[in-house]
Amino acid sequence: MLGDDARRLEQWLKSGMQGAMKYMENHFEMRVDPQKLVPGAKSVITLLLNYFPSQTQNVGTPRISKYAYSRDYHEVIKTKLKSFFQVLREKIGEIQGRGFVDSAPVLERTWAQKSGLGWIGKNGNLITKQSGSFFFIATMITDIELEYDDPFARDYCGSCTRCIDACPTNAILPNKVVDGSRCISYFTIELKDMLIPPQMKGKFDNWMFGCDVCQDVCPWNRFSKPTKEIELQPLHQVLNFTLDDWENLSEESFKKIFENSPLKRAKYSGIKRNLAFLSTHQTSIGSKAPTNL
Ligand code: B12
Ligand code: SF4
Ligand code: SF4
């Protein structure tokens, strides 16, 4: 059962920082108590998978967050979790439990910090000293007792405020609170069937799907190394599509090319909306400086 983290989540929800992500309001009890999600749970195991790509998109094209360069990580990680369970069963004997990545009511960053893997940065992300923050978090909740690691006690952000200063929409608030309803990732991916509010005009810095600004500026990400995971290699369309390619992409081709990609979460209509928002509200596509029309 989580104490402080439960209160932080409650406060976040009360302030409406989930915006239209109504799923964040569901299953509060499960989210703060793994025993409610997996009856008989005794341990939480946290795993990280690096997704930092070896190549980046061409400059000047609509920008995609690095986590979405490859095929969908949910599928890649679910397969890995199944094999890990198999290995554990062979080594330890019959164990029960479930593995999760991203979509279940689990406070994944909290458990990663409690498992001793890293600290929560001012940008809200879990950061490790060895490799920064460009990794996915997966969580296994099991009925076995283990020798538990100590929580990660230190915070290596110090007096740095680079992420706060660089966030194009001022979504990063004091005390490591990120207002989800102001984040470009929310507007470009999670906001379904709705227009992006006009107050955001000129602020997206050419991001079409997700946003990496608060991680790109983080000094700890100097230590990021390209992932060796073959399943997470970038799709060549993500790297090479020009603005014209995106604008002329048909729904049929979108569905075919991005069938197994995170981009399908925004749907064709979402990508088109984002492109239209960028072209109407940016003076120069691809420029790094925020443009205000
Ligand atoms: C909803 C969600 C979003 C929303 C809202 C973001 C948010 N701030 O919550 C949106 C769509 C905006 C989003 C964006 C992104 N997301 Co997201 N998202 C989630 C999701 C599904 C739930 C997060 C959640 O519970 N939020 C509620 C808030 C209250 O919880 P929290 O931010 O996790 O904070 C908790 C802890 O950090 C802790 N905490 C907070 N402050 C402090 C302070 C101290 C001192 C301590 C000890 C603890 C602590 O308490 C909080 C809980 O009460 C998780 C998956 C999951 N099930 O956990 C992925 C997840 C957090 N997202 C992830 C990623 C990669 C991203 C993006 C980088 C994607 C992108 N490039 O566009 C951005 C980053 C934006 C940012 N700076 O946070 C990864 C994070 C990996 C990492 N290294 O941390 C996750 C874990 C998915 C995964 N399985 O890999 N996301
Ligand atoms: S992902 Fe982008 S918009 Fe969201 S908090 Fe980070 S810098 Fe701000
Ligand atoms: S940019 Fe600076 S303040 Fe922000 S998470 Fe990284 S180290 Fe912490």
mmCIF file of C-alpha atoms and ligand atoms in Angstrom:
data_model
loop_
_atom_site.group_PDB
_atom_site.id
_atom_site.type_symbol
_atom_site.label_atom_id
_atom_site.label_comp_id
_atom_site.label_asym_id
_atom_site.label_seq_id
_atom_site.Cartn_x
_atom_site.Cartn_y
_atom_site.Cartn_z
ATOM 1 C CA MET A 1 0.000 0.000 0.000
ATOM 2 C CA LEU A 2 1.450 3.361 -1.012
ATOM 3 C CA GLY A 3 1.135 6.314 1.393
ATOM 4 C CA ASP A 4 2.799 9.517 0.168
ATOM 5 C CA ASP A 5 2.445 8.495 -3.449
ATOM 6 C CA ALA A 6 -1.262 7.840 -2.994
ATOM 7 C CA ARG A 7 -1.660 11.370 -1.628
ATOM 8 C CA ARG A 8 0.326 12.801 -4.535
ATOM 9 C CA LEU A 9 -1.867 10.963 -7.007
ATOM 10 C CA GLU A 10 -5.015 12.115 -5.198
ATOM 11 C CA GLN A 11 -3.838 15.730 -5.311
ATOM 12 C CA TRP A 12 -2.927 15.420 -8.991
ATOM 13 C CA LEU A 13 -6.404 14.124 -9.792
ATOM 14 C CA LYS A 14 -8.136 16.727 -7.625
ATOM 15 C CA SER A 15 -6.302 19.462 -9.520
ATOM 16 C CA GLY A 16 -7.601 18.038 -12.805
ATOM 17 C CA MET A 17 -4.104 17.335 -14.152
ATOM 18 C CA GLN A 18 -5.389 14.208 -15.871
ATOM 19 C CA GLY A 19 -7.408 16.429 -18.244
ATOM 20 C CA ALA A 20 -9.430 14.195 -20.564
ATOM 21 C CA MET A 21 -7.479 11.045 -19.547
ATOM 22 C CA LYS A 22 -10.508 9.706 -17.677
ATOM 23 C CA TYR A 23 -8.855 6.285 -17.258
ATOM 24 C CA MET A 24 -6.550 7.896 -14.688
ATOM 25 C CA GLU A 25 -9.580 8.459 -12.443
ATOM 26 C CA ASN A 26 -10.470 4.763 -12.419
ATOM 27 C CA HIS A 27 -9.264 2.073 -10.025
ATOM 28 C CA PHE A 28 -7.651 4.440 -7.501
ATOM 29 C CA GLU A 29 -7.533 1.691 -4.847
ATOM 30 C CA MET A 30 -5.786 -0.750 -7.200
ATOM 31 C CA ARG A 31 -3.351 1.926 -8.333
ATOM 32 C CA VAL A 32 -2.117 2.560 -4.818
ATOM 33 C CA ASP A 33 -2.370 -1.028 -3.540
ATOM 34 C CA PRO A 34 -0.990 -3.875 -5.677
ATOM 35 C CA GLN A 35 -2.736 -6.451 -3.469
ATOM 36 C CA LYS A 36 -6.045 -5.141 -4.776
ATOM 37 C CA LEU A 37 -4.823 -5.596 -8.341
ATOM 38 C CA VAL A 38 -3.174 -8.993 -7.807
ATOM 39 C CA PRO A 39 -4.632 -10.839 -4.815
ATOM 40 C CA GLY A 40 -1.936 -12.511 -2.723
ATOM 41 C CA ALA A 41 0.762 -10.101 -3.967
ATOM 42 C CA LYS A 42 3.915 -9.976 -1.836
ATOM 43 C CA SER A 43 6.559 -8.430 -4.101
ATOM 44 C CA VAL A 44 6.882 -5.915 -6.880
ATOM 45 C CA ILE A 45 9.728 -6.388 -9.365
ATOM 46 C CA THR A 46 10.570 -3.457 -11.627
ATOM 47 C CA LEU A 47 12.348 -3.830 -14.958
ATOM 48 C CA LEU A 48 13.678 -1.153 -17.312
ATOM 49 C CA LEU A 49 14.171 -1.378 -21.067
ATOM 50 C CA ASN A 50 16.314 1.208 -22.854
ATOM 51 C CA TYR A 51 14.730 2.630 -26.016
ATOM 52 C CA PHE A 52 17.269 5.351 -26.873
ATOM 53 C CA PRO A 53 17.612 5.153 -30.674
ATOM 54 C CA SER A 54 20.856 5.017 -32.635
ATOM 55 C CA GLN A 55 19.488 7.414 -35.274
ATOM 56 C CA THR A 56 17.194 10.410 -35.151
ATOM 57 C CA GLN A 57 14.660 11.879 -37.551
ATOM 58 C CA ASN A 58 15.690 14.252 -40.304
ATOM 59 C CA VAL A 59 15.771 17.830 -39.080
ATOM 60 C CA GLY A 60 12.762 19.869 -40.160
ATOM 61 C CA THR A 61 10.226 17.036 -40.275
ATOM 62 C CA PRO A 62 7.293 16.797 -37.864
ATOM 63 C CA ARG A 63 8.805 15.455 -34.676
ATOM 64 C CA ILE A 64 8.058 12.117 -33.063
ATOM 65 C CA SER A 65 9.049 11.183 -29.558
ATOM 66 C CA LYS A 66 11.902 8.661 -29.468
ATOM 67 C CA TYR A 67 9.867 6.049 -27.631
ATOM 68 C CA ALA A 68 7.605 5.826 -30.678
ATOM 69 C CA TYR A 69 10.299 5.337 -33.344
ATOM 70 C CA SER A 70 9.997 1.558 -33.342
ATOM 71 C CA ARG A 71 7.221 -1.008 -33.172
ATOM 72 C CA ASP A 72 4.908 -0.915 -30.173
ATOM 73 C CA TYR A 73 6.835 -1.494 -26.937
ATOM 74 C CA HIS A 74 3.787 -2.931 -25.174
ATOM 75 C CA GLU A 75 3.989 -6.026 -27.341
ATOM 76 C CA VAL A 76 7.771 -6.291 -27.171
ATOM 77 C CA ILE A 77 7.776 -6.046 -23.381
ATOM 78 C CA LYS A 78 4.790 -8.356 -22.819
ATOM 79 C CA THR A 79 6.661 -11.133 -24.631
ATOM 80 C CA LYS A 80 9.739 -10.481 -22.504
ATOM 81 C CA LEU A 81 7.693 -10.531 -19.297
ATOM 82 C CA LYS A 82 6.184 -13.903 -20.243
ATOM 83 C CA SER A 83 9.627 -15.429 -20.790
ATOM 84 C CA PHE A 84 10.883 -13.914 -17.542
ATOM 85 C CA PHE A 85 7.995 -15.513 -15.650
ATOM 86 C CA GLN A 86 8.880 -18.817 -17.313
ATOM 87 C CA VAL A 87 12.519 -18.500 -16.205
ATOM 88 C CA LEU A 88 11.450 -17.666 -12.650
ATOM 89 C CA ARG A 89 9.139 -20.688 -12.554
ATOM 90 C CA GLU A 90 11.923 -22.966 -13.754
ATOM 91 C CA LYS A 91 14.348 -21.594 -11.174
ATOM 92 C CA ILE A 92 12.112 -20.986 -8.166
ATOM 93 C CA GLY A 93 9.082 -23.215 -8.678
ATOM 94 C CA GLU A 94 5.408 -22.357 -8.957
ATOM 95 C CA ILE A 95 4.890 -18.622 -8.639
ATOM 96 C CA GLN A 96 1.800 -16.628 -9.434
ATOM 97 C CA GLY A 97 1.656 -13.062 -10.584
ATOM 98 C CA ARG A 98 1.126 -10.653 -13.437
ATOM 99 C CA GLY A 99 3.328 -8.428 -15.543
ATOM 100 C CA PHE A 100 2.330 -4.949 -16.615
ATOM 101 C CA VAL A 101 3.632 -2.217 -18.834
ATOM 102 C CA ASP A 102 2.064 1.221 -19.063
ATOM 103 C CA SER A 103 -1.598 0.398 -19.416
ATOM 104 C CA ALA A 104 -2.546 -1.076 -16.002
ATOM 105 C CA PRO A 105 -3.465 0.869 -12.848
ATOM 106 C CA VAL A 106 0.064 0.716 -11.414
ATOM 107 C CA LEU A 107 2.219 3.661 -10.337
ATOM 108 C CA GLU A 108 5.206 2.415 -12.301
ATOM 109 C CA ARG A 109 7.621 5.270 -11.630
ATOM 110 C CA THR A 110 6.917 5.050 -7.918
ATOM 111 C CA TRP A 111 7.731 1.322 -7.827
ATOM 112 C CA ALA A 112 10.877 1.829 -9.872
ATOM 113 C CA GLN A 113 12.092 4.390 -7.318
ATOM 114 C CA LYS A 114 11.087 2.129 -4.438
ATOM 115 C CA SER A 115 12.953 -0.750 -6.094
ATOM 116 C CA GLY A 116 16.143 1.316 -5.928
ATOM 117 C CA LEU A 117 16.525 1.842 -9.675
ATOM 118 C CA GLY A 118 16.689 5.629 -9.761
ATOM 119 C CA TRP A 119 15.165 8.898 -8.617
ATOM 120 C CA ILE A 120 12.149 10.888 -9.801
ATOM 121 C CA GLY A 121 13.495 13.941 -11.612
ATOM 122 C CA LYS A 122 11.945 17.392 -11.587
ATOM 123 C CA ASN A 123 10.529 16.473 -15.010
ATOM 124 C CA GLY A 124 8.621 13.601 -13.357
ATOM 125 C CA ASN A 125 10.631 10.894 -15.077
ATOM 126 C CA LEU A 126 12.556 8.122 -13.403
ATOM 127 C CA ILE A 127 16.265 8.801 -13.964
ATOM 128 C CA THR A 128 19.217 6.485 -13.448
ATOM 129 C CA LYS A 129 22.781 7.673 -12.967
ATOM 130 C CA GLN A 130 24.070 5.130 -15.473
ATOM 131 C CA SER A 131 21.776 5.777 -18.411
ATOM 132 C CA GLY A 132 19.435 8.730 -17.900
ATOM 133 C CA SER A 133 15.700 8.349 -18.525
ATOM 134 C CA PHE A 134 15.065 7.032 -22.039
ATOM 135 C CA PHE A 135 13.719 3.662 -20.949
ATOM 136 C CA PHE A 136 10.372 1.978 -20.443
ATOM 137 C CA ILE A 137 9.306 0.681 -17.080
ATOM 138 C CA ALA A 138 7.676 -2.736 -16.657
ATOM 139 C CA THR A 139 6.284 -4.039 -13.398
ATOM 140 C CA MET A 140 5.763 -7.588 -12.157
ATOM 141 C CA ILE A 141 3.577 -8.220 -9.148
ATOM 142 C CA THR A 142 4.105 -11.682 -7.665
ATOM 143 C CA ASP A 143 3.128 -13.814 -4.688
ATOM 144 C CA ILE A 144 6.708 -14.704 -3.694
ATOM 145 C CA GLU A 145 8.710 -13.121 -0.901
ATOM 146 C CA LEU A 146 12.060 -11.720 -2.008
ATOM 147 C CA GLU A 147 15.000 -9.914 -0.484
ATOM 148 C CA TYR A 148 13.962 -6.342 -1.044
ATOM 149 C CA ASP A 149 16.206 -3.563 -2.363
ATOM 150 C CA ASP A 150 16.245 -0.256 -0.540
ATOM 151 C CA PRO A 151 14.444 2.634 -2.228
ATOM 152 C CA PHE A 152 16.669 4.995 -4.206
ATOM 153 C CA ALA A 153 17.278 7.635 -1.567
ATOM 154 C CA ARG A 154 19.275 10.377 -3.329
ATOM 155 C CA ASP A 155 18.093 12.964 -5.798
ATOM 156 C CA TYR A 156 20.698 14.043 -8.326
ATOM 157 C CA CYS A 157 18.772 16.948 -9.868
ATOM 158 C CA GLY A 158 20.396 19.370 -7.430
ATOM 159 C CA SER A 159 19.851 23.013 -8.366
ATOM 160 C CA CYS A 160 19.323 22.225 -12.072
ATOM 161 C CA THR A 161 16.083 23.556 -13.609
ATOM 162 C CA ARG A 162 16.759 22.890 -17.295
ATOM 163 C CA CYS A 163 13.627 20.804 -17.885
ATOM 164 C CA ILE A 164 11.387 23.356 -16.167
ATOM 165 C CA ASP A 165 12.907 26.204 -18.170
ATOM 166 C CA ALA A 166 12.706 24.325 -21.475
ATOM 167 C CA CYS A 167 9.183 22.860 -21.302
ATOM 168 C CA PRO A 168 7.379 24.592 -24.185
ATOM 169 C CA THR A 169 3.971 24.585 -22.449
ATOM 170 C CA ASN A 170 5.063 25.194 -18.830
ATOM 171 C CA ALA A 171 3.694 21.807 -17.807
ATOM 172 C CA ILE A 172 6.431 21.169 -15.210
ATOM 173 C CA LEU A 173 5.454 22.617 -11.857
ATOM 174 C CA PRO A 174 7.360 22.755 -8.568
ATOM 175 C CA ASN A 175 7.843 19.611 -6.455
ATOM 176 C CA LYS A 176 8.142 17.215 -9.400
ATOM 177 C CA VAL A 177 4.534 17.652 -10.416
ATOM 178 C CA VAL A 178 3.849 17.431 -14.129
ATOM 179 C CA ASP A 179 0.487 18.797 -15.223
ATOM 180 C CA GLY A 180 -0.567 16.079 -17.657
ATOM 181 C CA SER A 181 -3.265 18.304 -19.112
ATOM 182 C CA ARG A 182 -0.645 20.830 -20.322
ATOM 183 C CA CYS A 183 1.869 18.337 -21.727
ATOM 184 C CA ILE A 184 2.424 18.152 -25.504
ATOM 185 C CA SER A 185 2.387 14.376 -25.175
ATOM 186 C CA TYR A 186 -1.177 14.630 -23.865
ATOM 187 C CA PHE A 187 -2.359 17.009 -26.582
ATOM 188 C CA THR A 188 -0.801 15.076 -29.451
ATOM 189 C CA ILE A 189 -1.570 11.513 -28.285
ATOM 190 C CA GLU A 190 -4.209 11.331 -25.585
ATOM 191 C CA LEU A 191 -6.639 14.062 -26.587
ATOM 192 C CA LYS A 192 -9.122 12.082 -28.659
ATOM 193 C CA ASP A 193 -11.629 13.563 -31.068
ATOM 194 C CA MET A 194 -10.961 17.040 -29.730
ATOM 195 C CA LEU A 195 -9.259 20.128 -31.017
ATOM 196 C CA ILE A 196 -6.007 21.272 -29.438
ATOM 197 C CA PRO A 197 -6.829 24.434 -27.443
ATOM 198 C CA PRO A 198 -5.891 27.618 -29.350
ATOM 199 C CA GLN A 199 -3.962 28.909 -26.290
ATOM 200 C CA MET A 200 -1.306 26.328 -27.221
ATOM 201 C CA LYS A 201 -0.704 27.876 -30.607
ATOM 202 C CA GLY A 202 2.936 28.383 -31.465
ATOM 203 C CA LYS A 203 4.081 26.324 -28.497
ATOM 204 C CA PHE A 204 4.521 22.849 -29.917
ATOM 205 C CA ASP A 205 7.979 23.319 -31.382
ATOM 206 C CA ASN A 206 7.021 21.020 -34.269
ATOM 207 C CA TRP A 207 6.134 17.989 -32.107
ATOM 208 C CA MET A 208 3.598 15.845 -33.964
ATOM 209 C CA PHE A 209 3.544 12.835 -31.613
ATOM 210 C CA GLY A 210 4.745 13.054 -28.006
ATOM 211 C CA CYS A 211 7.523 15.346 -26.805
ATOM 212 C CA ASP A 212 11.088 14.740 -25.592
ATOM 213 C CA VAL A 213 12.149 18.265 -24.643
ATOM 214 C CA CYS A 214 12.372 17.706 -20.869
ATOM 215 C CA GLN A 215 14.474 14.601 -21.443
ATOM 216 C CA ASP A 216 16.626 15.977 -24.270
ATOM 217 C CA VAL A 217 17.781 18.862 -22.086
ATOM 218 C CA CYS A 218 18.454 16.701 -19.022
ATOM 219 C CA PRO A 219 22.203 16.416 -18.349
ATOM 220 C CA TRP A 220 21.777 12.815 -17.169
ATOM 221 C CA ASN A 221 20.750 11.821 -20.682
ATOM 222 C CA ARG A 222 24.296 12.477 -21.858
ATOM 223 C CA PHE A 223 24.797 8.950 -20.613
ATOM 224 C CA SER A 224 22.121 7.432 -22.865
ATOM 225 C CA LYS A 225 23.424 4.732 -25.159
ATOM 226 C CA PRO A 226 21.568 3.339 -28.173
ATOM 227 C CA THR A 227 19.378 0.354 -27.374
ATOM 228 C CA LYS A 228 20.639 -3.042 -28.481
ATOM 229 C CA GLU A 229 17.089 -4.382 -28.618
ATOM 230 C CA ILE A 230 16.405 -5.404 -32.225
ATOM 231 C CA GLU A 231 12.641 -5.151 -31.750
ATOM 232 C CA LEU A 232 13.060 -1.468 -30.844
ATOM 233 C CA GLN A 233 14.947 -0.376 -33.959
ATOM 234 C CA PRO A 234 13.368 2.669 -35.663
ATOM 235 C CA LEU A 235 10.915 2.253 -38.539
ATOM 236 C CA HIS A 236 12.527 3.696 -41.647
ATOM 237 C CA GLN A 237 9.391 5.753 -42.374
ATOM 238 C CA VAL A 238 9.738 7.469 -38.979
ATOM 239 C CA LEU A 239 13.318 8.434 -39.763
ATOM 240 C CA ASN A 240 12.885 9.337 -43.409
ATOM 241 C CA PHE A 241 9.395 10.709 -44.007
ATOM 242 C CA THR A 242 9.406 14.333 -45.119
ATOM 243 C CA LEU A 243 6.705 16.858 -44.239
ATOM 244 C CA ASP A 244 5.175 16.156 -47.670
ATOM 245 C CA ASP A 245 5.133 12.413 -46.984
ATOM 246 C CA TRP A 246 3.247 12.998 -43.756
ATOM 247 C CA GLU A 247 0.826 15.446 -45.302
ATOM 248 C CA ASN A 248 0.061 13.191 -48.265
ATOM 249 C CA LEU A 249 -0.193 9.967 -46.278
ATOM 250 C CA SER A 250 -3.482 8.165 -46.923
ATOM 251 C CA GLU A 251 -5.441 6.499 -44.143
ATOM 252 C CA GLU A 252 -4.903 3.138 -45.786
ATOM 253 C CA SER A 253 -1.109 3.567 -45.865
ATOM 254 C CA PHE A 254 -1.088 4.909 -42.289
ATOM 255 C CA LYS A 255 -2.891 1.805 -41.075
ATOM 256 C CA LYS A 256 -0.552 -0.480 -42.974
ATOM 257 C CA ILE A 257 2.739 1.184 -42.017
ATOM 258 C CA PHE A 258 1.897 2.002 -38.403
ATOM 259 C CA GLU A 259 -0.203 -1.074 -37.644
ATOM 260 C CA ASN A 260 2.198 -2.165 -34.890
ATOM 261 C CA SER A 261 3.532 1.252 -33.941
ATOM 262 C CA PRO A 262 2.707 3.478 -30.931
ATOM 263 C CA LEU A 263 1.460 6.058 -33.480
ATOM 264 C CA LYS A 264 -1.721 4.060 -33.919
ATOM 265 C CA ARG A 265 -2.843 5.333 -30.485
ATOM 266 C CA ALA A 266 -3.358 8.804 -31.953
ATOM 267 C CA LYS A 267 -5.126 7.286 -34.984
ATOM 268 C CA TYR A 268 -4.927 8.716 -38.486
ATOM 269 C CA SER A 269 -7.341 11.485 -37.528
ATOM 270 C CA GLY A 270 -5.143 12.502 -34.574
ATOM 271 C CA ILE A 271 -1.993 12.672 -36.690
ATOM 272 C CA LYS A 272 -3.822 14.767 -39.286
ATOM 273 C CA ARG A 273 -5.156 17.098 -36.569
ATOM 274 C CA ASN A 274 -1.647 17.491 -35.134
ATOM 275 C CA LEU A 275 -0.157 18.239 -38.547
ATOM 276 C CA ALA A 276 -2.848 20.807 -39.246
ATOM 277 C CA PHE A 277 -2.220 22.404 -35.823
ATOM 278 C CA LEU A 278 1.513 22.605 -36.504
ATOM 279 C CA SER A 279 1.124 24.056 -39.977
ATOM 280 C CA THR A 280 -1.390 26.682 -38.875
ATOM 281 C CA HIS A 281 0.382 27.660 -35.725
ATOM 282 C CA GLN A 282 4.090 27.545 -36.555
ATOM 283 C CA THR A 283 5.895 30.141 -38.591
ATOM 284 C CA SER A 284 8.770 27.893 -39.513
ATOM 285 C CA ILE A 285 8.382 24.151 -39.359
ATOM 286 C CA GLY A 286 11.413 22.559 -37.810
ATOM 287 C CA SER A 287 12.778 25.610 -36.039
ATOM 288 C CA LYS A 288 13.837 24.931 -32.476
ATOM 289 C CA ALA A 289 12.835 28.324 -31.153
ATOM 290 C CA PRO A 290 9.204 28.582 -30.037
ATOM 291 C CA THR A 291 7.238 30.701 -32.464
ATOM 292 C CA ASN A 292 4.378 32.898 -31.383
ATOM 293 C CA LEU A 293 1.902 33.907 -34.004
HETATM 294 C C1 B12 B 1 -0.722 9.098 -17.668
HETATM 295 C C2 B12 B 1 0.696 9.003 -18.212
HETATM 296 C C3 B12 B 1 1.178 10.064 -18.978
HETATM 297 C C4 B12 B 1 0.406 11.385 -19.131
HETATM 298 C C5 B12 B 1 0.544 12.202 -17.824
HETATM 299 C C6 B12 B 1 1.977 12.361 -17.334
HETATM 300 C C7 B12 B 1 2.127 12.408 -15.826
HETATM 301 N N1 B12 B 1 2.894 13.327 -15.341
HETATM 302 O O1 B12 B 1 1.552 11.620 -15.088
HETATM 303 C C8 B12 B 1 1.089 12.003 -20.378
HETATM 304 C C9 B12 B 1 0.313 11.610 -21.617
HETATM 305 C C10 B12 B 1 1.214 13.541 -20.375
HETATM 306 C C11 B12 B 1 2.429 11.278 -20.359
HETATM 307 C C12 B12 B 1 3.581 11.783 -20.949
HETATM 308 C C13 B12 B 1 4.791 11.105 -20.962
HETATM 309 N N2 B12 B 1 5.013 9.833 -20.570
HETATM 310 CO CO1 B12 B 1 3.719 8.764 -19.589
HETATM 311 N N3 B12 B 1 2.634 7.658 -18.530
HETATM 312 C C14 B12 B 1 1.476 7.848 -17.973
HETATM 313 C C15 B12 B 1 1.091 6.625 -17.114
HETATM 314 C C16 B12 B 1 0.094 5.772 -17.916
HETATM 315 C C17 B12 B 1 0.514 6.956 -15.734
HETATM 316 C C18 B12 B 1 1.342 7.981 -14.942
HETATM 317 C C19 B12 B 1 0.664 8.381 -13.661
HETATM 318 O O2 B12 B 1 0.279 7.532 -12.875
HETATM 319 N N4 B12 B 1 0.496 9.690 -13.461
HETATM 320 C C20 B12 B 1 -0.052 10.254 -12.237
HETATM 321 C C21 B12 B 1 1.092 10.957 -11.499
HETATM 322 C C22 B12 B 1 0.569 11.536 -10.185
HETATM 323 O O3 B12 B 1 1.998 9.948 -11.198
HETATM 324 P P1 B12 B 1 3.556 9.995 -11.645
HETATM 325 O O4 B12 B 1 3.791 11.101 -12.584
HETATM 326 O O5 B12 B 1 3.964 8.637 -12.046
HETATM 327 O O6 B12 B 1 4.204 10.406 -10.249
HETATM 328 C C23 B12 B 1 4.308 9.444 -9.206
HETATM 329 C C24 B12 B 1 5.755 9.244 -8.801
HETATM 330 O O7 B12 B 1 6.626 9.852 -9.694
HETATM 331 C C25 B12 B 1 5.823 9.774 -7.414
HETATM 332 N N5 B12 B 1 6.438 11.082 -7.212
HETATM 333 C C26 B12 B 1 6.092 12.225 -7.734
HETATM 334 N N6 B12 B 1 6.777 13.212 -7.176
HETATM 335 C C27 B12 B 1 7.585 12.653 -6.254
HETATM 336 C C28 B12 B 1 8.483 13.237 -5.401
HETATM 337 C C29 B12 B 1 9.206 12.409 -4.535
HETATM 338 C C30 B12 B 1 10.157 13.046 -3.598
HETATM 339 C C31 B12 B 1 9.031 11.010 -4.592
HETATM 340 C C32 B12 B 1 9.821 10.121 -3.721
HETATM 341 C C33 B12 B 1 8.094 10.447 -5.470
HETATM 342 C C34 B12 B 1 7.387 11.297 -6.288
HETATM 343 O O8 B12 B 1 4.494 9.948 -6.942
HETATM 344 C C35 B12 B 1 3.593 10.010 -8.013
HETATM 345 C C36 B12 B 1 2.383 9.184 -7.659
HETATM 346 O O9 B12 B 1 1.667 9.749 -6.675
HETATM 347 C C37 B12 B 1 2.497 5.916 -16.958
HETATM 348 C C38 B12 B 1 2.440 4.388 -16.869
HETATM 349 C C39 B12 B 1 2.054 3.921 -15.473
HETATM 350 N N7 B12 B 1 1.083 3.056 -15.381
HETATM 351 O O10 B12 B 1 2.638 4.375 -14.498
HETATM 352 C C40 B12 B 1 3.274 6.394 -18.214
HETATM 353 C C41 B12 B 1 4.769 6.676 -18.037
HETATM 354 C C42 B12 B 1 4.939 7.464 -16.766
HETATM 355 N N8 B12 B 1 5.069 7.542 -19.172
HETATM 356 C C43 B12 B 1 6.248 7.375 -19.671
HETATM 357 C C44 B12 B 1 6.805 8.165 -20.700
HETATM 358 C C45 B12 B 1 8.030 7.608 -21.407
HETATM 359 C C46 B12 B 1 6.234 9.401 -21.035
HETATM 360 C C47 B12 B 1 6.833 10.483 -21.955
HETATM 361 C C48 B12 B 1 8.330 10.651 -21.824
HETATM 362 C C49 B12 B 1 6.417 10.149 -23.411
HETATM 363 C C50 B12 B 1 6.802 11.183 -24.439
HETATM 364 N N9 B12 B 1 8.068 11.313 -24.786
HETATM 365 O O11 B12 B 1 5.968 11.874 -24.969
HETATM 366 C C51 B12 B 1 6.057 11.742 -21.480
HETATM 367 C C52 B12 B 1 6.788 12.443 -20.321
HETATM 368 C C53 B12 B 1 6.011 13.555 -19.700
HETATM 369 C C54 B12 B 1 6.499 13.861 -18.283
HETATM 370 N N10 B12 B 1 7.444 14.768 -18.156
HETATM 371 O O12 B12 B 1 6.013 13.243 -17.322
HETATM 372 C C55 B12 B 1 7.011 6.270 -18.937
HETATM 373 C C56 B12 B 1 8.067 6.900 -18.013
HETATM 374 C C57 B12 B 1 9.443 6.271 -18.081
HETATM 375 C C58 B12 B 1 10.405 6.955 -17.143
HETATM 376 N N11 B12 B 1 11.684 6.812 -17.394
HETATM 377 O O13 B12 B 1 10.025 7.607 -16.185
HETATM 378 C C59 B12 B 1 5.822 5.511 -18.199
HETATM 379 C C60 B12 B 1 6.195 4.894 -16.864
HETATM 380 C C61 B12 B 1 5.318 4.416 -19.180
HETATM 381 C C62 B12 B 1 6.220 3.162 -19.176
HETATM 382 N N12 B12 B 1 5.711 2.033 -18.706
HETATM 383 O O14 B12 B 1 7.363 3.197 -19.560
HETATM 384 N N13 B12 B 1 2.361 10.111 -19.645
HETATM 385 S S1 SF4 B 2 7.116 16.084 -22.455
HETATM 386 FE FE1 SF4 B 2 7.349 18.161 -23.333
HETATM 387 S S2 SF4 B 2 5.448 19.248 -22.843
HETATM 388 FE FE2 SF4 B 2 5.527 17.394 -21.563
HETATM 389 S S3 SF4 B 2 6.446 18.054 -19.648
HETATM 390 FE FE3 SF4 B 2 8.147 17.348 -20.916
HETATM 391 S S4 SF4 B 2 8.863 19.175 -22.013
HETATM 392 FE FE4 SF4 B 2 6.849 19.658 -21.154
HETATM 393 S S1 SF4 B 3 16.885 18.550 -16.429
HETATM 394 FE FE1 SF4 B 3 17.856 18.915 -14.440
HETATM 395 S S2 SF4 B 3 16.142 19.272 -13.025
HETATM 396 FE FE2 SF4 B 3 15.289 18.331 -14.865
HETATM 397 S S3 SF4 B 3 15.218 16.144 -14.414
HETATM 398 FE FE3 SF4 B 3 17.189 16.526 -15.447
HETATM 399 S S4 SF4 B 3 18.669 16.931 -13.788
HETATM 400 FE FE4 SF4 B 3 16.612 17.079 -12.909
#
